[in-house]
Coordinates of C-alpha atoms in Angstrom, one line a residue:
M849 CA -7.4 39.7 -4.7
G850 CA -4.3 40.0 -2.4
Y851 CA -6.0 38.5 0.4
I852 CA -7.4 35.5 -1.8
Y853 CA -3.7 34.9 -2.8
Y854 CA -2.7 35.2 0.7
I855 CA -4.9 32.4 2.0
R856 CA -4.1 30.2 -1.2
V857 CA -0.4 30.5 -0.4
K858 CA -0.6 30.2 3.3
D859 CA -3.1 26.9 2.8
A860 CA -0.3 25.4 0.3
Y861 CA 2.3 26.1 3.0
D862 CA 0.4 24.6 5.4
R863 CA -0.3 21.4 3.7
W864 CA 3.6 21.2 2.8
T865 CA 4.5 21.6 6.7
K866 CA 2.4 19.0 7.5
A867 CA 3.4 16.5 4.9
N868 CA 7.1 17.5 5.8
D869 CA 6.6 16.9 9.4
K870 CA 5.0 13.6 8.7
A871 CA 8.0 12.5 6.5
R872 CA 10.5 13.7 9.1
L873 CA 8.8 11.8 11.9
Y874 CA 8.7 8.5 9.5
I875 CA 12.5 9.1 8.8
L876 CA 13.5 9.8 12.3
A877 CA 11.5 6.7 13.5
S878 CA 12.9 4.2 11.3
M879 CA 16.7 5.1 12.0
S880 CA 18.9 4.0 15.1
D881 CA 18.8 6.0 18.3
I882 CA 22.3 7.5 17.8
L883 CA 21.5 8.7 14.2
S884 CA 17.8 10.2 15.1
K885 CA 19.7 12.3 18.0
K886 CA 21.7 13.5 15.5
H887 CA 19.2 14.4 12.9
E888 CA 16.0 15.4 15.2
I889 CA 17.2 19.3 15.3
M890 CA 17.0 19.3 11.4
V891 CA 13.8 20.9 10.3
T892 CA 13.1 19.4 6.9
A893 CA 13.1 15.8 5.9
R894 CA 15.3 17.1 2.7
Q895 CA 18.0 18.1 5.2
I896 CA 17.7 14.7 6.8
M897 CA 17.9 12.6 3.9
D898 CA 21.0 15.0 2.3
S899 CA 22.9 14.5 5.7
L900 CA 22.5 10.8 5.5
R901 CA 23.8 10.9 2.0
D902 CA 26.3 12.8 2.9
M903 CA 27.2 10.3 5.9
F904 CA 26.7 7.0 4.2
G905 CA 28.0 7.7 0.6
Q906 CA 25.7 6.7 -2.3
P907 CA 22.2 5.8 -2.0
S908 CA 21.4 1.9 -1.0
I909 CA 19.8 0.0 -3.6
Q910 CA 18.2 -1.8 -1.0
I911 CA 16.4 1.4 0.4
K912 CA 15.2 2.0 -3.3
Q913 CA 14.0 -1.6 -3.3
E914 CA 12.3 -1.6 0.1
A915 CA 10.3 1.8 -1.1
I916 CA 9.2 0.2 -4.2
K917 CA 8.1 -3.0 -2.9
Y918 CA 6.2 -1.0 -0.1
I919 CA 4.5 1.0 -3.1
Y920 CA 3.6 -1.9 -4.9
N921 CA 2.0 -3.6 -1.9
A922 CA 0.5 -0.9 -0.3
R923 CA -3.3 -0.9 0.6
M924 CA -5.5 1.5 2.2
K925 CA -6.2 0.3 5.8
E926 CA -10.1 0.3 6.6
G927 CA -10.9 3.6 8.4
Q928 CA -7.8 5.2 6.9
S929 CA -8.2 8.7 5.7
V930 CA -7.3 8.9 1.6
R931 CA -5.2 12.1 2.4
E932 CA -3.1 10.0 4.9
H933 CA -2.4 7.1 2.5
V934 CA -1.7 9.4 -0.2
L935 CA 0.7 11.3 2.1
D936 CA 2.3 7.8 2.4
M937 CA 2.3 7.1 -0.7
I938 CA 4.1 9.9 -1.9
V939 CA 6.7 9.8 1.1
N940 CA 7.7 6.5 -0.5
F941 CA 7.8 7.7 -3.9
N942 CA 10.1 10.5 -2.6
V943 CA 12.5 8.0 -1.1
A944 CA 12.9 5.9 -4.3
E945 CA 13.2 9.0 -6.4
M946 CA 16.1 10.3 -4.0
N947 CA 17.6 6.7 -4.4
G948 CA 18.0 6.8 -8.3
T949 CA 14.7 5.2 -9.3
K950 CA 13.5 6.6 -12.5
R951 CA 9.8 7.3 -13.1
K952 CA 7.5 6.5 -16.1
G953 CA 8.4 9.2 -18.9
E954 CA 11.9 9.6 -17.8
K955 CA 14.8 9.2 -20.4
G956 CA 17.4 6.3 -20.4
K957 CA 19.3 4.4 -22.9
G958 CA 18.2 4.9 -26.7
P959 CA 16.0 2.1 -28.1
T960 CA 17.3 -1.3 -28.1
V961 CA 17.1 -4.5 -30.2
A962 CA 18.0 -7.9 -29.4
A963 CA 20.2 -9.8 -31.7
E964 CA 18.9 -12.8 -33.2
G965 CA 20.2 -16.1 -31.4
K966 CA 22.1 -13.7 -28.5
G967 CA 20.6 -12.9 -25.1
K968 CA 22.4 -9.2 -25.1
A969 CA 20.7 -6.4 -26.8
K970 CA 22.4 -3.9 -29.1
A971 CA 21.7 -0.3 -29.6
A972 CA 19.4 -0.1 -32.4
I973 CA 20.5 1.6 -35.8
K974 CA 19.2 5.1 -36.4
G975 CA 17.6 5.4 -39.9
K976 CA 18.8 8.5 -42.7
C977 CA 18.6 11.9 -41.4
F978 CA 15.5 13.8 -42.8
H979 CA 17.8 16.9 -43.9
C980 CA 21.0 15.7 -45.0
N981 CA 20.3 12.0 -46.1
V982 CA 23.2 10.6 -44.0
D983 CA 23.0 7.4 -41.7
G984 CA 23.1 7.3 -37.8
H985 CA 22.4 11.0 -36.5

């Protein structure tokens, strides 16, 4: 039983290592020579992203938009392996997520209702409380 668990953990680690190396190489290849020299000693893609965030402040909306644009327009090339395509998509989802994109199902602001005749939406009025019969909580 322990040997099988070891094999599963090792396999998962090997897959993570391969995905991390690919993401790290994509990041290093897309930056300037000066930045890539500074970051090539870092082992994980996460370390590189954290360092870049520290250097340049808040994540750029342009990076987020480019990642989302790539995701929307991505097509699997003929002869490309499914695994490689999926890893490529995962990298871009992670870039978008690290730069402030909400995924489907995450909470945002409460429900909004557009006021009649006005363009701006207002917060929806909540109904009466089931327990105490008071409006708005």
